[in-house]
Structures are given as structure tokens and as C-alpha cells.
CSV table of N, CA, C and O in Angstrom, one decimal:
chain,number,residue,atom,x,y,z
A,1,UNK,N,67.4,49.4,-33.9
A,1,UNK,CA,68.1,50.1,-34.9
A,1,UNK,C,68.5,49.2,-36.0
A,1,UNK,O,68.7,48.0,-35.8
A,2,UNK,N,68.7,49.8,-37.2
A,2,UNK,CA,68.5,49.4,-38.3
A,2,UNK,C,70.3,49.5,-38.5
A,2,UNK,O,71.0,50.5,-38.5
A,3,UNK,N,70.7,47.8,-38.6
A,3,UNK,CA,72.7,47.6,-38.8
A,3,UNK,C,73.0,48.3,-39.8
A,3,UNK,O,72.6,48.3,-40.9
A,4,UNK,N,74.3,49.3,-39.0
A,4,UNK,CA,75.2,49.9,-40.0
A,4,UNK,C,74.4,51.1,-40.4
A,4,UNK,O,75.0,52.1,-40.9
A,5,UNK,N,73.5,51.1,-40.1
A,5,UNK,CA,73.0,53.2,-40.0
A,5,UNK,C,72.0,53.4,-39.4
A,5,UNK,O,70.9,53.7,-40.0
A,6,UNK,N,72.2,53.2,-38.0
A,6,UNK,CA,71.4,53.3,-36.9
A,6,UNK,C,70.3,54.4,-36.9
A,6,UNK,O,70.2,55.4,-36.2
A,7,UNK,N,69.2,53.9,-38.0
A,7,UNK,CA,68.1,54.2,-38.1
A,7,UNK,C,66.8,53.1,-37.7
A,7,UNK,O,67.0,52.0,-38.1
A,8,UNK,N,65.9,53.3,-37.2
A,8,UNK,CA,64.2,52.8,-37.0
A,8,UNK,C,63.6,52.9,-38.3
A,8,UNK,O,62.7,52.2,-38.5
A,9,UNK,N,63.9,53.5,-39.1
A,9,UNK,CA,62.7,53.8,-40.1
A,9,UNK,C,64.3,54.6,-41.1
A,9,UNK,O,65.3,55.2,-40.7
A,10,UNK,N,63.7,54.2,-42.8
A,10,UNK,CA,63.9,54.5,-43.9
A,10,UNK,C,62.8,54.6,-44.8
A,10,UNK,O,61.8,53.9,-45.2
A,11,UNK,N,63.4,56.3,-44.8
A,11,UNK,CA,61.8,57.2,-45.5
A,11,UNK,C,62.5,56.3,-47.0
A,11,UNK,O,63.6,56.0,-47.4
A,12,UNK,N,60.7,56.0,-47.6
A,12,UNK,CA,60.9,55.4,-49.6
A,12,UNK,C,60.9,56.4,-50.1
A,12,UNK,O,60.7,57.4,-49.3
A,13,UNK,N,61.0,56.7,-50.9
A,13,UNK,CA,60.8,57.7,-52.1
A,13,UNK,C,59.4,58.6,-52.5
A,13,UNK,O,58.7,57.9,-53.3
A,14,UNK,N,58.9,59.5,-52.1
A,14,UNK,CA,57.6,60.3,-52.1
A,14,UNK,C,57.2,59.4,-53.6
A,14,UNK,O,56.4,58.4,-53.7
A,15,UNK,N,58.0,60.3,-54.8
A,15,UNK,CA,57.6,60.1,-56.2
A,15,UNK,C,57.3,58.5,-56.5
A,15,UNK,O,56.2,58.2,-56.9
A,16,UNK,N,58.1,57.6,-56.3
A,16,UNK,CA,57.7,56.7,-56.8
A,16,UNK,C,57.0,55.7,-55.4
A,16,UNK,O,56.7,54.6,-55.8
A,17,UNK,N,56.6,55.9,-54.1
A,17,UNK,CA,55.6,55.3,-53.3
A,17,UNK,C,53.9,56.1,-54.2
A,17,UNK,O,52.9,55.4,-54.3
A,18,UNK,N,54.0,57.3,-54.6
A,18,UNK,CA,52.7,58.0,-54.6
A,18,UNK,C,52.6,57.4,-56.1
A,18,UNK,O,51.4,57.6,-56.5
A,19,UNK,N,53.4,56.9,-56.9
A,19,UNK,CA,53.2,56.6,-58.2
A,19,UNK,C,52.4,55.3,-58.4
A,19,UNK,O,51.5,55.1,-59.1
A,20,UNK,N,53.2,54.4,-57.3
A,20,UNK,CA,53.0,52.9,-56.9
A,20,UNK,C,51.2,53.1,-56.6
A,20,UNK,O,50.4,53.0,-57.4
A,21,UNK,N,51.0,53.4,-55.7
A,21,UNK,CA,49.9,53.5,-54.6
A,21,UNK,C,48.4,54.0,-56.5
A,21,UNK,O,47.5,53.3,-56.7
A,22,UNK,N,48.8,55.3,-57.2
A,22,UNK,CA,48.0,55.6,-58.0
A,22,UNK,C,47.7,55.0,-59.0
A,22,UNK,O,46.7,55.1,-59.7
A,23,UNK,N,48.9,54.0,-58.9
A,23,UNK,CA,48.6,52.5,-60.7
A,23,UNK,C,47.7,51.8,-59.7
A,23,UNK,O,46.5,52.0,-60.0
A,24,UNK,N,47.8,51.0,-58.8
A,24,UNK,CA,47.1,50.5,-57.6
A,24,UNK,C,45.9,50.9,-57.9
A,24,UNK,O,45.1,50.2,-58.5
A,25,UNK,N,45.6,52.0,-57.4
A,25,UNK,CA,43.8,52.6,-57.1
A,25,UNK,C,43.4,53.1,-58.6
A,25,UNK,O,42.4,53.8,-58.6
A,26,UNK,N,44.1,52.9,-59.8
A,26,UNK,CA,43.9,53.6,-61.0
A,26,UNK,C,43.5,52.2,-61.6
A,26,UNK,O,43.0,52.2,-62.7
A,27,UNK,N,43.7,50.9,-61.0
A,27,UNK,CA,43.5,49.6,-61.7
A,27,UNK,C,42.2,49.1,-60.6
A,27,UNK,O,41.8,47.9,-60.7
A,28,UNK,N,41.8,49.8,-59.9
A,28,UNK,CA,40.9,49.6,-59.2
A,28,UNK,C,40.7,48.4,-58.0
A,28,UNK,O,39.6,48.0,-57.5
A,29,UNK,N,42.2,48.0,-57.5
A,29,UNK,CA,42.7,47.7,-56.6
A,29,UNK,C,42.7,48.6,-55.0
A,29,UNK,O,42.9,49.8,-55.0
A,30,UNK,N,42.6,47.8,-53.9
A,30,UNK,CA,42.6,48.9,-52.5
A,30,UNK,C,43.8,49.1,-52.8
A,30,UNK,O,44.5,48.7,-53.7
A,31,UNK,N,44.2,49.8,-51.8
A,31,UNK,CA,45.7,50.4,-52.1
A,31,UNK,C,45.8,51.2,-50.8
A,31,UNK,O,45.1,52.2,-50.9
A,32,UNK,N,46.6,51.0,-49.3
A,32,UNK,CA,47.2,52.3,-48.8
A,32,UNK,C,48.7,52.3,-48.7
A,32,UNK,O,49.5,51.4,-49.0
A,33,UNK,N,48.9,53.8,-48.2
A,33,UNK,CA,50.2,53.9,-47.9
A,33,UNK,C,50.7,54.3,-46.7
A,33,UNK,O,50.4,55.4,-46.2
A,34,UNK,N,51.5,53.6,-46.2
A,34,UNK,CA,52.0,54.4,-44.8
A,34,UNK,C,53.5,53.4,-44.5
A,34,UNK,O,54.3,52.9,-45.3
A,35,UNK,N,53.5,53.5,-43.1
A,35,UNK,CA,54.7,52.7,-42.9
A,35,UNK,C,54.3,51.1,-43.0
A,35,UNK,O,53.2,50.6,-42.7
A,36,UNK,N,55.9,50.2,-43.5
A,36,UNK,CA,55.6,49.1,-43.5
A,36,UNK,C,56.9,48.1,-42.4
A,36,UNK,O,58.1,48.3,-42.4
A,37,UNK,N,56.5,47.3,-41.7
A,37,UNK,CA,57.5,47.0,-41.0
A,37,UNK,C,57.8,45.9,-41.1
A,37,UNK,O,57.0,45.1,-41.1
A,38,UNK,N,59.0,45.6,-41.2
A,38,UNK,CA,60.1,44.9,-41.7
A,38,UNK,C,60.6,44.1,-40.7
A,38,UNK,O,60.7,44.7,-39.6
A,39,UNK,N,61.2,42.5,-40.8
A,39,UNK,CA,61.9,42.0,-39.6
A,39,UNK,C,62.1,40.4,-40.1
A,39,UNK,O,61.6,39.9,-41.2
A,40,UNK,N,62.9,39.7,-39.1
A,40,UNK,CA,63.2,38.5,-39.5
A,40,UNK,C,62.7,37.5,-39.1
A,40,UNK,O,63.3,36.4,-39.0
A,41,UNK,N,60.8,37.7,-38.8
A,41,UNK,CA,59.9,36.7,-38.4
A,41,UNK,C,58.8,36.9,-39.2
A,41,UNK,O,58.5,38.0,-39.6
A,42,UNK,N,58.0,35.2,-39.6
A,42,UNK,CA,56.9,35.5,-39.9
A,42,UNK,C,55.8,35.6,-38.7
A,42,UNK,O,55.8,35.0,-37.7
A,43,UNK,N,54.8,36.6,-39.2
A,43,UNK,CA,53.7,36.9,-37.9
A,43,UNK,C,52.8,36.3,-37.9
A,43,UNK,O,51.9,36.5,-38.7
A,44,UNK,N,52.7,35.6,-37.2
A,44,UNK,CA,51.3,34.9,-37.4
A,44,UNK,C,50.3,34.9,-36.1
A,44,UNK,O,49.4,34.2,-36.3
A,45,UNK,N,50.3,35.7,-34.9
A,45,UNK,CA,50.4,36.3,-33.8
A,45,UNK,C,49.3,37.4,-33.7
A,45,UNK,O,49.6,38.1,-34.7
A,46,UNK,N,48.1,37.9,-33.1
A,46,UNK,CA,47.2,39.2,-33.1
A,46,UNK,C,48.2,39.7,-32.4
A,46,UNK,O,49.0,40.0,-33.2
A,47,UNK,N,48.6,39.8,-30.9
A,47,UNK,CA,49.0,40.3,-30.2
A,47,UNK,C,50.5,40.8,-30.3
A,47,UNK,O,51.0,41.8,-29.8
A,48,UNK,N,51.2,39.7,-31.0
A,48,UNK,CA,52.4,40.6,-31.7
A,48,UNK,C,52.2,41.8,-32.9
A,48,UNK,O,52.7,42.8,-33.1
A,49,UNK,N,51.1,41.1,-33.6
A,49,UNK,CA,50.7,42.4,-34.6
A,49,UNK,C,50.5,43.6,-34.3
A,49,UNK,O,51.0,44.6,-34.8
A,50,UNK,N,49.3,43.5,-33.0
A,50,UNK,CA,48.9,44.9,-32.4
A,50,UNK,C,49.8,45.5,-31.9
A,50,UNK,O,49.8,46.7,-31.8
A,51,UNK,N,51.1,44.3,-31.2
A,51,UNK,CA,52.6,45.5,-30.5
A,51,UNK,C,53.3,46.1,-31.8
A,51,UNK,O,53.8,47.3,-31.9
A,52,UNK,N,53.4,45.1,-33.0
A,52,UNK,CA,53.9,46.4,-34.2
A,52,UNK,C,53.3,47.4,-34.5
A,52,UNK,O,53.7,48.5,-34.6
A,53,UNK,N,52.2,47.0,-34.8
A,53,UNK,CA,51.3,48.1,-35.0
A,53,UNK,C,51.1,49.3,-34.3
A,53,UNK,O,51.1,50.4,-35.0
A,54,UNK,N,51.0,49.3,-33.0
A,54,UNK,CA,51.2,50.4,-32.4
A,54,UNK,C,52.5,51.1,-31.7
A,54,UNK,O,52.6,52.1,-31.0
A,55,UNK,N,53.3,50.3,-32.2
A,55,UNK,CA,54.8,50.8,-31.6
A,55,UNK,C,55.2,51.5,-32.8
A,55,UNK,O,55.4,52.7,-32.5
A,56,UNK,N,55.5,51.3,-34.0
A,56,UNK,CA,55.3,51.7,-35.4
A,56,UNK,C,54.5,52.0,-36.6
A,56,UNK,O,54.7,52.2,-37.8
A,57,UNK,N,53.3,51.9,-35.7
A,57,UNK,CA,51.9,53.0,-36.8
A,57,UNK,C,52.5,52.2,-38.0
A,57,UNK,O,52.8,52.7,-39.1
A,58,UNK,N,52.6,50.5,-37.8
A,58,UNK,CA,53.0,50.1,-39.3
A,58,UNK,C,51.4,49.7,-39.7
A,58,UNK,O,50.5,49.3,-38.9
A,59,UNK,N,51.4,49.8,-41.2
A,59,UNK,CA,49.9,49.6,-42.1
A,59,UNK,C,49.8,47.8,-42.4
A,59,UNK,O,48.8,47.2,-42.6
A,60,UNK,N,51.0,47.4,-42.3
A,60,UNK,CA,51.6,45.9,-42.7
A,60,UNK,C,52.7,45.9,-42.3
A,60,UNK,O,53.6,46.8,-42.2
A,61,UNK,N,52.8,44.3,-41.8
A,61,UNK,CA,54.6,43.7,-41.7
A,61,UNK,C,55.1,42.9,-42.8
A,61,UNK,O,54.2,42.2,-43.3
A,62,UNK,N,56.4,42.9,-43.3
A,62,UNK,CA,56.5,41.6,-43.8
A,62,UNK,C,58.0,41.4,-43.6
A,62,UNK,O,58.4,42.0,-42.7
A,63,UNK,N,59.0,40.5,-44.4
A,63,UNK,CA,60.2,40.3,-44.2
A,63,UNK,C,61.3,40.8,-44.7
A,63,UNK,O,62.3,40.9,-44.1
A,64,UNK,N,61.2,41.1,-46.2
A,64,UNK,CA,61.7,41.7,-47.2
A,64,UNK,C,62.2,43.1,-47.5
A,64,UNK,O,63.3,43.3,-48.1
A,65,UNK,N,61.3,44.2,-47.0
A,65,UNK,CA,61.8,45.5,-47.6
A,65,UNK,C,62.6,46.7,-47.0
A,65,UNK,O,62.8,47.7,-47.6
A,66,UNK,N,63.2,46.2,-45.2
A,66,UNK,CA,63.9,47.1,-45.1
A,66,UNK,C,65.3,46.6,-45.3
A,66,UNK,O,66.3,47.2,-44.9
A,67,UNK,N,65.6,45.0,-46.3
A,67,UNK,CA,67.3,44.7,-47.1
A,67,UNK,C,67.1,45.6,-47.8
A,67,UNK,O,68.0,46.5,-47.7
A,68,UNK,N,66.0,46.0,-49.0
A,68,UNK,CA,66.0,46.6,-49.9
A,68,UNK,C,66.2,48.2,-49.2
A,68,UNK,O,67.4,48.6,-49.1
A,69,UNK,N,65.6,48.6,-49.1
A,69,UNK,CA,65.6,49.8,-48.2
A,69,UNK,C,66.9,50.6,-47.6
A,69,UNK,O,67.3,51.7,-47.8
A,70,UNK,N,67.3,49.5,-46.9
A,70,UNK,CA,68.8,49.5,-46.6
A,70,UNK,C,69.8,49.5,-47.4
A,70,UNK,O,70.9,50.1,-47.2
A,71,UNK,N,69.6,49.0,-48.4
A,71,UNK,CA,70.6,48.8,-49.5
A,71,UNK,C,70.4,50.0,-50.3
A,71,UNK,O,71.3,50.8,-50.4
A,72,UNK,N,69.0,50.4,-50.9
A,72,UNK,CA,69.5,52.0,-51.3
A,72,UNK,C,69.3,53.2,-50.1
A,72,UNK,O,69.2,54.4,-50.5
A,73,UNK,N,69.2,53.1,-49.0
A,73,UNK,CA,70.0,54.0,-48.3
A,73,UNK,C,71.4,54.6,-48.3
A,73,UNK,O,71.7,55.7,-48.5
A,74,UNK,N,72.1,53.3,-47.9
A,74,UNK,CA,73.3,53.2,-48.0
A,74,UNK,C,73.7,54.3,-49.6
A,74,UNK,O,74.1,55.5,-49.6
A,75,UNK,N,73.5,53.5,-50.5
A,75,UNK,CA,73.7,53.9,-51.8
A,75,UNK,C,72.8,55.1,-52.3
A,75,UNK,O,72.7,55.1,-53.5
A,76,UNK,N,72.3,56.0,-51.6
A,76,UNK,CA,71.6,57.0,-52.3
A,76,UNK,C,70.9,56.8,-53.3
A,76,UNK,O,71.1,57.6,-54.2
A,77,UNK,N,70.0,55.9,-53.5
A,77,UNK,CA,69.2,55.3,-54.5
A,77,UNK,C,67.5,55.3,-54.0
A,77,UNK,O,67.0,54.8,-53.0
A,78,UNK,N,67.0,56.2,-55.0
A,78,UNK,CA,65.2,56.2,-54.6
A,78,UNK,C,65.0,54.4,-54.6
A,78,UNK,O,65.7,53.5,-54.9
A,79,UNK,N,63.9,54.6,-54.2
A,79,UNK,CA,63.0,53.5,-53.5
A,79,UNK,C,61.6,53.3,-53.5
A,79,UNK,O,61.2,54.2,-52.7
A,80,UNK,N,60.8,52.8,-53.8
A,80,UNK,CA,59.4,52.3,-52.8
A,80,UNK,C,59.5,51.0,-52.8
A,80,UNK,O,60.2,50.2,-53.4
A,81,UNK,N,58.5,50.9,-51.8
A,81,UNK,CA,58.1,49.0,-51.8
A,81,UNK,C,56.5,49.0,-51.9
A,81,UNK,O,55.8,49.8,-51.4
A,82,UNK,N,56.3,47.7,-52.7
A,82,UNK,CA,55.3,47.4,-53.2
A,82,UNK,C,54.7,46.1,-52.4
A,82,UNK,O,55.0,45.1,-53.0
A,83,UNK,N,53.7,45.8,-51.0
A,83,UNK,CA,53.2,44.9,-51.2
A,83,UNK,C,51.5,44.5,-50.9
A,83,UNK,O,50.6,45.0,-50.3
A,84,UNK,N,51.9,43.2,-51.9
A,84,UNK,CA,50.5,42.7,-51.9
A,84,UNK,C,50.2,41.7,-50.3
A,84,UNK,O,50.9,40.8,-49.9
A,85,UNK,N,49.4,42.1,-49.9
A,85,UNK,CA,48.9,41.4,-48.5
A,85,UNK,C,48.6,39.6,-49.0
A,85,UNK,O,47.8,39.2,-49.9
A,86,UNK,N,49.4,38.8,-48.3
A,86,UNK,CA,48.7,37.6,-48.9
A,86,UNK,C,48.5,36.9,-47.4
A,86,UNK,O,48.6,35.7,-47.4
A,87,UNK,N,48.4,37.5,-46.1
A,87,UNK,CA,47.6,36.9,-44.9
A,87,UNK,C,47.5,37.9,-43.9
A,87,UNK,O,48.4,38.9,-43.9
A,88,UNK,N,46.4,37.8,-42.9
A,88,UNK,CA,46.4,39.1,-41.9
A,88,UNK,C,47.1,38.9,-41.0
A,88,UNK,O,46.5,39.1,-40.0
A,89,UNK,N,48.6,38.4,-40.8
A,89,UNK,CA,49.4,38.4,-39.4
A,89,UNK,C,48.5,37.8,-38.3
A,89,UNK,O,48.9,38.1,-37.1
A,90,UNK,N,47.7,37.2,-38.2
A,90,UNK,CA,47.3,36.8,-37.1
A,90,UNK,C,47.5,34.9,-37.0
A,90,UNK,O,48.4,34.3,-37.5
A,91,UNK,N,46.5,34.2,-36.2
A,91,UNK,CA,46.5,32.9,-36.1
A,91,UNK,C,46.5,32.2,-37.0
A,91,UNK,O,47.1,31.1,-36.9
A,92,UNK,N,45.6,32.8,-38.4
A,92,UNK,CA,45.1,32.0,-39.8
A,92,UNK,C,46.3,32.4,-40.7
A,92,UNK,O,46.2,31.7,-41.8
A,93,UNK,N,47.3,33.0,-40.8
A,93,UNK,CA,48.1,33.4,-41.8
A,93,UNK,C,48.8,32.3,-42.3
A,93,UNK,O,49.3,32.4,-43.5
A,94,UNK,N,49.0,30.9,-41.5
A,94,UNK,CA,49.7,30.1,-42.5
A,94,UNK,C,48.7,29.5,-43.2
A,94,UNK,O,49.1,29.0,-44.2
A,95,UNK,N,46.9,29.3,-43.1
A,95,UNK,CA,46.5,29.0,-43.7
A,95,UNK,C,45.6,30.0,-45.3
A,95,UNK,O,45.0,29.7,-46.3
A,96,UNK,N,46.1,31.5,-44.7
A,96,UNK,CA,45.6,32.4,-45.7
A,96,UNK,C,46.6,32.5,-46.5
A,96,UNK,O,46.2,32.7,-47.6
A,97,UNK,N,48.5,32.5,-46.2
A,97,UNK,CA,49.0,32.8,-46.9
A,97,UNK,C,49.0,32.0,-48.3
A,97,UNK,O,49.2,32.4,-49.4
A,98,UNK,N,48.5,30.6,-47.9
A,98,UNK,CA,48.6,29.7,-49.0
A,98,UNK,C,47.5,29.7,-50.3
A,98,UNK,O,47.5,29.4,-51.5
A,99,UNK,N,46.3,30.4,-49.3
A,99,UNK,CA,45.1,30.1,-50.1
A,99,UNK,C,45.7,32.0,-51.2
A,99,UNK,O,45.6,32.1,-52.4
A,100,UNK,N,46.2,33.0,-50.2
A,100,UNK,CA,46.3,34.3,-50.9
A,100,UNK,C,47.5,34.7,-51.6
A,100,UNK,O,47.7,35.9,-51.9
A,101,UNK,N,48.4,33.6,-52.0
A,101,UNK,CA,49.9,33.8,-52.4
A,101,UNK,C,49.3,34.2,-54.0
A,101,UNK,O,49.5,35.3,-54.5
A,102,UNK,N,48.8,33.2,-54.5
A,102,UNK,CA,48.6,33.9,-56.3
A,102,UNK,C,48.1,35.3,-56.9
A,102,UNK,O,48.3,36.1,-57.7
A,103,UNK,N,47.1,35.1,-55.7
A,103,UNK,CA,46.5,36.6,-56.0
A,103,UNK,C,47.5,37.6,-55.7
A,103,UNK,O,48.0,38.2,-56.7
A,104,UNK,N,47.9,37.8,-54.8
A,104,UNK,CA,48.9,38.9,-54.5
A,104,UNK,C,50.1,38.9,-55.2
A,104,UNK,O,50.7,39.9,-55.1
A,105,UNK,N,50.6,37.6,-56.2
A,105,UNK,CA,51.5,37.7,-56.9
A,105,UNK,C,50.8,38.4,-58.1
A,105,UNK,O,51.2,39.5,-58.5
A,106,UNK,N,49.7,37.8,-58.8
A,106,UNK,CA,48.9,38.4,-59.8
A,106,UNK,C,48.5,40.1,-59.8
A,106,UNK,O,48.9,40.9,-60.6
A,107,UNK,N,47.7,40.4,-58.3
A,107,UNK,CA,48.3,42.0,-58.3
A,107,UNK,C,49.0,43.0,-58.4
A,107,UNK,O,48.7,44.1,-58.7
A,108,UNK,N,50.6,42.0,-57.7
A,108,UNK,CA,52.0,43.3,-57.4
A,108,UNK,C,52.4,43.0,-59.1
A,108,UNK,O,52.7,44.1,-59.7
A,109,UNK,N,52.4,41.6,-60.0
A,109,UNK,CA,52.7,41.9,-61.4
A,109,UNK,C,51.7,43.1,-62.2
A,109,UNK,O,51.9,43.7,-63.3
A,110,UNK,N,51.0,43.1,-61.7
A,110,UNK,CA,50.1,43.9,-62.6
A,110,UNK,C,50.2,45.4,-62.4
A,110,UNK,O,50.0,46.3,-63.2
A,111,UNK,N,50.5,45.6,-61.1
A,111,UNK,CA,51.1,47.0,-60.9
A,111,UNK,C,52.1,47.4,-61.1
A,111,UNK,O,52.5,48.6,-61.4
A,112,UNK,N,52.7,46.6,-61.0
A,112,UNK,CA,54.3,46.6,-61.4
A,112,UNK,C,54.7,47.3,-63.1
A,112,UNK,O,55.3,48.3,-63.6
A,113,UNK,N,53.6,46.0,-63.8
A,113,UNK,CA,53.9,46.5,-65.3
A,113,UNK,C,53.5,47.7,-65.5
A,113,UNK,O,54.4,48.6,-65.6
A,114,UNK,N,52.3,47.9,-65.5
A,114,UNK,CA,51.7,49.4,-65.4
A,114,UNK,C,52.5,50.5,-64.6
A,114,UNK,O,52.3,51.5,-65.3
A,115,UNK,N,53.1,50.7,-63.8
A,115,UNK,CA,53.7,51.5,-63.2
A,115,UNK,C,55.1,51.4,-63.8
A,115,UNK,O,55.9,52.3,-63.4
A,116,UNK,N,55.6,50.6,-64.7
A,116,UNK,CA,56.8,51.1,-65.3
A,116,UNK,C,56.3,51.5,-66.6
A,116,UNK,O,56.9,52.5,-67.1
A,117,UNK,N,55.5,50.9,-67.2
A,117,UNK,CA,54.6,51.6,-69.0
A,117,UNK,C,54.6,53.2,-68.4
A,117,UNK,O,55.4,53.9,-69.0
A,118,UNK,N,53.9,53.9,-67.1
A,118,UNK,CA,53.8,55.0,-66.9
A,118,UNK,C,55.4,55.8,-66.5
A,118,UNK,O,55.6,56.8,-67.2
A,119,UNK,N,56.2,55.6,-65.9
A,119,UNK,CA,57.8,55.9,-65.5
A,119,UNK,C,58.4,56.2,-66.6
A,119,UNK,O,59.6,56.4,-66.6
């Protein structure tokens, strides 16, 4: 459970996750959406991946978006989270995250802009 409002999961915002996801595949970028799971380790692990994964039907992990999440819960404030994959959670991720850090910064800016030009 998720501190201070004993929730597993904080639904994002329909409108602006489906907004995010269409600048994405409208720039001709892959793009899915589903749950993303959130925690205070990096994964670098198949077999921890596969237990997130199927305990939480998460599409991706990473470390960042259930503070954010939490913070506009709390505060009744819409939400999505945006991210760019920059390693697959498994054994290679400290050596993919390095080789895949630019690109994934270069894509979430690029969706980013575009999806506020359109907002």
C-alpha cells in the first residue's frame, strides 16, 4: 500500500494519458499504455520483472511516478506519466541504460513539446 492513502494503484488522468500516448504514435514513435509500476529499486533482475509484471499487469517499472502520482492524489490534481524506456529490467539494464539514456530523453522532450503546443 501506497503511504498515507492506502492505495496499490493511482488511476492518471484518462484525458491527458490518451493525449500523451496520441502525440507519441502521431510522431511516429511506439507508444503503449497501461499500468506503470513504481518503487524504490532499480530492476535489473528477469525474474523480479516477471513477479511485477504479473502481480501488477505493469507494461514498465521505474522509480519516479507514483511521488508524482501521490502528490496529485492527495491534491486532486489530473495527471499522466510519460516514460521513455531507456533498459529492459533485466541483467543488461545497467549496460542499456547508458547506451539508451539520450534517446529516451530526446523522445519524452519531443512529446512533451508537442503535447503541450496541442493542450
Amino acid at each position: 500500500l501506497i503511504s498515507g492513502i492506502n492505495r496499490v494503484q493511482i488511476p492518471a488522468d484518462e484525458k491527458i494519458s490518451s493525449g500523451l500516448k496520441k502525440t507519441a504514435l502521431d510522431l511516429g514513435m511506439t507508444c503503449l499504455g497501461g499500468t506503470i509500476a513504481s518503487g524504490d529499486q532499480f530492476i535489473a533482475d528477469k525474474e523480479k520483472k516477471g513477479y511485477i509484471k504479473e502481480t501488477f499487469s505493469a507494461i514498465a517499472c521505474e522509480m519516479e511516478g507514483a511521488a508524482i502520482g501521490q502528490v496529485c492524489f492527495v491534491n486532486g490534481t489530473p495527471f499522466g506519466i510519460l516514460r521513455s524506456i531507456s533498459d529492459n529490467g533485466d541483467e543488461s539494464a545497467g549496460m542499456s541504460y547508458d547506451k539508451f539514456i539520450g534517446v529516451a530523453v530526446d523522445n519524452s522532450v519531443k512529446i512533451l513539446t508537442e503535447f503541450l503546443k496541442r493542450s
